[in-house]
Coordinates of C-alpha atoms in Angstrom, one line a residue:
Chain H
M11 CA 61.8 103.4 18.8
S12 CA 64.5 105.7 17.4
T13 CA 64.2 107.1 14.0
K14 CA 67.1 108.6 12.0
S15 CA 66.7 112.0 10.6
S16 CA 68.9 114.1 8.4
G17 CA 72.5 114.8 9.6
G18 CA 72.8 111.5 11.4
M19 CA 70.8 112.7 14.4
R20 CA 68.7 110.1 16.0
R21 CA 65.5 111.0 17.7
A22 CA 63.7 108.9 20.2
G23 CA 60.3 110.3 19.9
R24 CA 58.6 113.6 20.6
G25 CA 61.8 115.6 19.7
R26 CA 63.9 113.6 22.2
V27 CA 67.3 112.8 20.8
D28 CA 69.2 109.6 21.8
D29 CA 72.2 109.3 24.1
D30 CA 74.8 109.1 21.3
T31 CA 73.5 112.3 19.8
L32 CA 73.5 114.1 23.1
L33 CA 77.1 113.1 23.8
Q34 CA 78.2 114.1 20.3
W35 CA 76.6 117.6 20.8
L36 CA 78.3 117.8 24.2
D37 CA 81.7 117.0 22.6
H38 CA 81.5 118.9 19.4
Q39 CA 78.4 121.1 19.1
P40 CA 77.9 123.0 22.3
E41 CA 75.6 125.6 20.8
R42 CA 73.3 122.9 19.5
L43 CA 73.3 121.2 22.8
D44 CA 72.5 124.5 24.7
K45 CA 69.6 125.1 22.3
Y46 CA 68.3 121.6 22.9
L47 CA 68.7 121.8 26.7
S48 CA 66.7 125.0 26.8
A49 CA 63.8 123.1 25.5
H50 CA 64.6 119.8 27.2
P51 CA 66.1 120.6 30.6
D52 CA 65.6 117.0 31.7
A53 CA 68.4 116.0 29.3
L54 CA 70.9 117.4 31.8
D55 CA 70.1 114.4 34.1
R56 CA 70.7 112.0 31.2
L57 CA 74.0 113.6 30.5
D58 CA 74.9 113.5 34.1
A59 CA 74.3 109.7 34.2
L60 CA 76.1 109.2 30.8
T61 CA 79.2 111.0 31.9
T62 CA 79.5 109.9 35.5
L63 CA 83.1 109.0 36.5
S64 CA 83.9 105.9 38.5
D65 CA 85.1 106.1 42.1
E66 CA 88.6 105.2 40.9
E67 CA 88.6 108.1 38.4
G68 CA 87.4 110.4 41.2
D69 CA 90.2 109.2 43.4
R70 CA 92.8 109.9 40.8
I71 CA 91.5 113.4 40.3
G72 CA 91.7 114.0 44.0
R73 CA 95.3 112.8 44.1
S74 CA 96.3 115.2 41.3
V75 CA 95.3 118.2 43.4
A76 CA 96.3 116.7 46.8
P77 CA 97.8 119.1 49.3
P78 CA 101.2 118.4 51.0
A79 CA 100.8 116.4 54.1
D80 CA 102.0 119.2 56.4
L81 CA 99.9 121.9 54.8
S82 CA 97.7 122.6 57.8
E83 CA 100.6 122.9 60.2
R84 CA 102.4 125.3 57.9
M85 CA 99.3 127.4 57.4
V86 CA 98.7 127.7 61.1
E87 CA 102.4 128.7 61.6
G88 CA 102.2 131.1 58.7
L89 CA 99.1 132.8 60.1
R90 CA 100.9 133.3 63.4
T91 CA 104.1 134.7 61.9
D92 CA 103.3 136.3 58.6
P93 CA 104.8 139.8 58.9
S94 CA 102.7 141.1 56.0
A95 CA 99.6 140.6 58.1
A96 CA 101.0 141.5 61.5
Q97 CA 97.9 143.0 62.9
T98 CA 95.6 140.2 61.8
A99 CA 98.2 137.6 62.7
S100 CA 98.4 138.9 66.3
I101 CA 94.6 138.8 66.6
V102 CA 94.7 135.2 65.4
F103 CA 97.5 134.4 67.7
E104 CA 95.5 135.6 70.8
L105 CA 92.2 134.1 69.8
F106 CA 93.3 131.1 67.9
A107 CA 91.9 128.6 70.3
L108 CA 88.6 130.2 70.7
P109 CA 85.5 129.5 68.6
W110 CA 86.1 131.8 65.7
R111 CA 82.7 133.4 65.7
T112 CA 82.9 133.9 69.5
A113 CA 86.3 135.4 69.0
S114 CA 84.7 137.8 66.6
F115 CA 82.6 139.2 69.4
L116 CA 85.6 139.7 71.6
V117 CA 87.6 141.4 68.9
D118 CA 84.8 143.7 67.9
P119 CA 83.1 144.6 71.2
G120 CA 81.3 147.5 69.5
T121 CA 78.5 145.3 68.2
P122 CA 75.5 147.7 67.8
E123 CA 73.0 147.6 70.5
Chain X
M14 CA 66.6 146.7 67.7
S15 CA 69.0 146.0 70.5
A16 CA 71.4 143.1 70.2
K17 CA 71.3 140.5 73.0
F18 CA 74.3 138.5 74.2
Q19 CA 74.0 134.9 75.1
P20 CA 76.9 133.9 77.4
T21 CA 77.9 130.3 76.8
D22 CA 81.3 129.8 78.3
V23 CA 84.3 131.4 80.1
A24 CA 87.5 131.7 78.1
L25 CA 91.0 132.2 79.3
I26 CA 93.2 134.3 77.0
D27 CA 97.0 134.1 77.6
R28 CA 99.1 136.9 76.3
T29 CA 102.4 138.6 77.0
V30 CA 102.7 142.3 77.5
D31 CA 106.2 143.8 77.9
G32 CA 107.5 140.4 78.8
V33 CA 104.9 139.7 81.5
A34 CA 102.6 136.8 81.0
L35 CA 99.0 137.7 81.5
R36 CA 95.9 135.6 81.6
T37 CA 92.6 137.3 80.9
Q38 CA 89.2 135.8 81.7
A39 CA 86.4 136.7 79.5
T40 CA 82.8 135.5 79.1
V41 CA 82.2 134.4 75.6
G42 CA 79.1 133.5 73.7
Y43 CA 76.9 134.5 70.8
V44 CA 75.4 137.8 69.7
L45 CA 71.7 137.1 69.2
D46 CA 70.6 138.9 66.1
G47 CA 66.9 139.2 66.2
G48 CA 66.8 135.8 67.9
A49 CA 68.1 134.1 64.8
T50 CA 70.9 132.0 66.2
D51 CA 70.3 128.7 64.4
I52 CA 72.9 128.0 61.8
Q53 CA 72.0 125.3 59.3
V54 CA 75.1 123.3 58.8
P55 CA 75.1 119.9 57.0
A56 CA 76.6 117.0 58.8
D57 CA 79.7 117.0 56.6
A58 CA 80.3 120.7 57.0
V59 CA 82.6 122.4 59.5
D60 CA 81.3 123.3 62.9
P61 CA 80.9 127.1 63.0
N62 CA 81.9 126.8 66.7
A63 CA 85.3 125.4 65.7
S64 CA 88.3 127.4 66.7
M65 CA 90.3 129.1 64.0
E66 CA 93.0 126.6 64.4
E67 CA 90.5 123.7 63.9
L68 CA 89.1 125.6 60.9
V69 CA 92.5 125.9 59.3
T70 CA 93.2 122.2 60.0
V71 CA 90.0 120.9 58.6
L72 CA 89.5 123.3 55.7
S73 CA 93.0 124.0 54.3
P74 CA 93.2 120.8 52.3
A75 CA 90.0 121.6 50.4
M76 CA 91.1 125.2 50.0
F77 CA 94.4 123.9 48.5
R78 CA 92.6 121.7 46.1
V79 CA 90.4 124.5 44.8
A80 CA 93.3 126.9 44.7
K81 CA 95.5 124.4 42.8
S82 CA 92.7 123.7 40.3
I83 CA 92.7 127.4 39.4
V84 CA 96.3 128.5 39.6
G85 CA 97.9 125.2 38.6
D86 CA 101.0 125.7 40.7
R87 CA 101.5 124.2 44.1
A88 CA 103.5 126.9 45.7
L89 CA 101.2 129.6 44.4
A90 CA 98.2 127.5 45.6
E91 CA 99.7 127.5 49.2
D92 CA 100.1 131.3 49.0
V93 CA 96.4 131.5 48.0
V94 CA 95.3 129.3 50.9
Q95 CA 97.2 131.5 53.4
D96 CA 95.8 134.7 51.8
A97 CA 92.3 133.2 51.9
L98 CA 92.6 132.2 55.5
L99 CA 93.5 135.7 56.5
R100 CA 90.5 137.0 54.5
V101 CA 88.2 134.4 56.2
W102 CA 89.4 135.8 59.5
Q103 CA 89.1 139.4 58.5
H104 CA 85.6 138.9 57.0
R105 CA 84.3 136.5 59.6
D106 CA 81.4 138.8 60.5
E107 CA 80.1 138.6 57.0
Y108 CA 79.4 134.9 57.4
R109 CA 75.7 134.6 58.3
G110 CA 75.3 130.9 58.5
D111 CA 72.8 130.7 55.6
A112 CA 75.3 128.4 53.7
P113 CA 77.7 125.8 54.9
L114 CA 80.8 127.3 56.3
K115 CA 82.9 125.2 54.0
N116 CA 81.2 126.6 50.9
W117 CA 81.7 130.2 52.2
V118 CA 85.4 129.6 52.7
L119 CA 85.8 127.9 49.3
R120 CA 84.2 130.9 47.7
I121 CA 86.7 133.2 49.3
T122 CA 89.5 130.8 48.3
H123 CA 88.2 130.9 44.7
N124 CA 88.2 134.6 44.6
C125 CA 91.7 134.8 46.1
A126 CA 93.0 132.3 43.5
V127 CA 91.4 134.2 40.6
S128 CA 93.1 137.4 42.0
A129 CA 96.5 135.5 42.2
L130 CA 96.1 134.3 38.7
R131 CA 95.3 137.8 37.4
K132 CA 98.5 139.1 39.0
R133 CA 100.5 136.3 37.4
R134 CA 99.1 136.8 33.9
D135 CA 99.8 139.9 31.8
D136 CA 96.8 139.4 29.6
V137 CA 94.5 138.0 32.2
R138 CA 90.8 137.7 31.6
D139 CA 88.1 136.7 34.1
P140 CA 88.2 132.9 34.3
A141 CA 84.4 133.0 34.9
V142 CA 84.0 134.1 31.3
L143 CA 86.9 132.2 29.7
P144 CA 85.8 130.1 26.8
E145 CA 86.3 126.4 27.4
G146 CA 89.4 125.0 25.9
D147 CA 91.3 128.2 26.5
A148 CA 95.1 127.9 27.0
P149 CA 95.6 126.2 30.3
V150 CA 98.1 127.1 32.9
T151 CA 101.3 125.2 32.2
A152 CA 102.8 123.1 34.9
D153 CA 106.3 122.8 33.3
I154 CA 108.1 122.6 36.6
E155 CA 105.9 119.8 38.0
R156 CA 106.2 117.9 34.7
S157 CA 110.0 118.0 34.7
V158 CA 110.3 117.0 38.3
A159 CA 107.6 114.5 38.7
G160 CA 107.7 113.1 35.1
K161 CA 105.4 110.2 34.4
A162 CA 104.1 110.3 38.0
A163 CA 102.6 113.7 37.2
I164 CA 101.1 112.3 34.0
D165 CA 99.7 109.4 35.9
D166 CA 98.2 111.6 38.6
L167 CA 95.9 113.1 36.0
W168 CA 97.1 116.6 36.4
L169 CA 98.0 116.9 32.7
A170 CA 94.5 115.9 31.8
L171 CA 93.1 118.5 34.1
D172 CA 95.5 121.0 32.7
R173 CA 93.8 120.6 29.3
L174 CA 90.7 122.2 30.9
D175 CA 90.1 125.8 31.5
E176 CA 90.3 127.0 35.1
V177 CA 86.6 127.1 35.7
S178 CA 86.0 123.6 34.4
R179 CA 88.9 122.3 36.6
T180 CA 87.4 123.9 39.6
I181 CA 84.0 122.5 38.9
V182 CA 85.5 119.1 38.5
V183 CA 87.3 119.3 41.9
L184 CA 84.3 120.7 43.7
R185 CA 82.0 118.0 42.4
E186 CA 84.2 114.9 42.1
V187 CA 86.5 115.5 45.1
E188 CA 84.7 117.8 47.5
R189 CA 81.3 116.3 46.6
L190 CA 79.4 119.6 46.6
S191 CA 76.0 119.6 45.0
Y192 CA 75.5 121.4 41.8
E193 CA 73.6 124.1 43.6
E194 CA 76.5 124.6 46.0
I195 CA 79.0 124.8 43.2
S196 CA 76.8 127.4 41.5
E197 CA 76.9 129.4 44.7
V198 CA 80.6 129.1 45.3
L199 CA 81.5 130.0 41.7
N200 CA 78.6 132.4 41.1
L201 CA 77.8 130.7 37.8
P202 CA 74.4 129.6 36.5
L203 CA 73.4 126.0 37.2
P204 CA 73.2 124.9 33.5
T205 CA 76.7 126.3 32.9
I206 CA 78.0 124.3 35.9
K207 CA 76.5 121.1 34.6
T208 CA 77.5 121.3 30.9
R209 CA 81.0 122.3 31.8
L210 CA 81.3 119.4 34.2
F211 CA 79.9 116.9 31.8
R212 CA 82.2 118.1 29.0
A213 CA 85.2 118.0 31.4
R214 CA 84.3 114.5 32.5
R215 CA 84.4 113.3 28.9
I216 CA 87.8 114.8 28.3
L217 CA 89.2 113.3 31.5
S218 CA 87.6 110.0 30.8
E219 CA 89.3 109.9 27.4
H220 CA 92.6 110.7 28.9
L221 CA 92.3 108.0 31.5
K222 CA 91.6 105.5 28.7
E223 CA 94.8 106.5 27.0
W224 CA 96.8 105.7 30.1
R225 CA 95.3 102.4 31.0

């Protein structure tokens, strides 16, 4: 059972604060939260559950940072033609279709023996 | 210790020299470093045997999301992705397979984005030590062009967060990285990752309520 202590903080037994207090500290008293978390690291899991976003909210976040539809094509073309990285780009051009780590061996045949 | 080479395939490399088309045949494979060839890659990660073109195709969207979460500007985010892809190629030998390829690439992307942000700002500070709630990158152009659509797509809410918190949100809520993986990508302590994420979720959630 929760008991109310001074300052409006509610404790749920053995120094464990209730969810509302945790969230209030998260929002407004980060130093106090950090101090509590150092003694009660399991509270991080509670905060995780208390703040979990819905799938819909996650989708909206994803849309807000969504890349343009043709990004990949333009990046491939850019790597092949970027004059500021001519040497690298030419290497990429020659070995673009090879497994990239395998291509690494071909480009750097001086692998120590 | 001598390195061993394990041939796995024959590759044909087409190239043009002085206008003459040439096709070179080469045996390709893996360099065995002390016999340790196993690369632990989660099912959702990118195949390390993918070609560079496949790597670009599969990873550039995630790279863009991380870049945009830091620099805030779409055009600059694209520049960051291209720069990061070049660095991935240039530093490919440094990837040892002890972490998922995607995470390694995202870490390079993060570093490139931070560098780009530093160049853009006159009074830049390291985003890794920026206090939360610091002045965000403005997205005036996007706001004016996209109007309410931009507001609805949540970017303005994300823009209220500092760069580190935005990136943590994207890595967790969009890319679905574990907290440990986010800690590795951003090189920040695990408790810092969690408290910043939880605080950011609260801010975003409040914003979403306002627009319902």
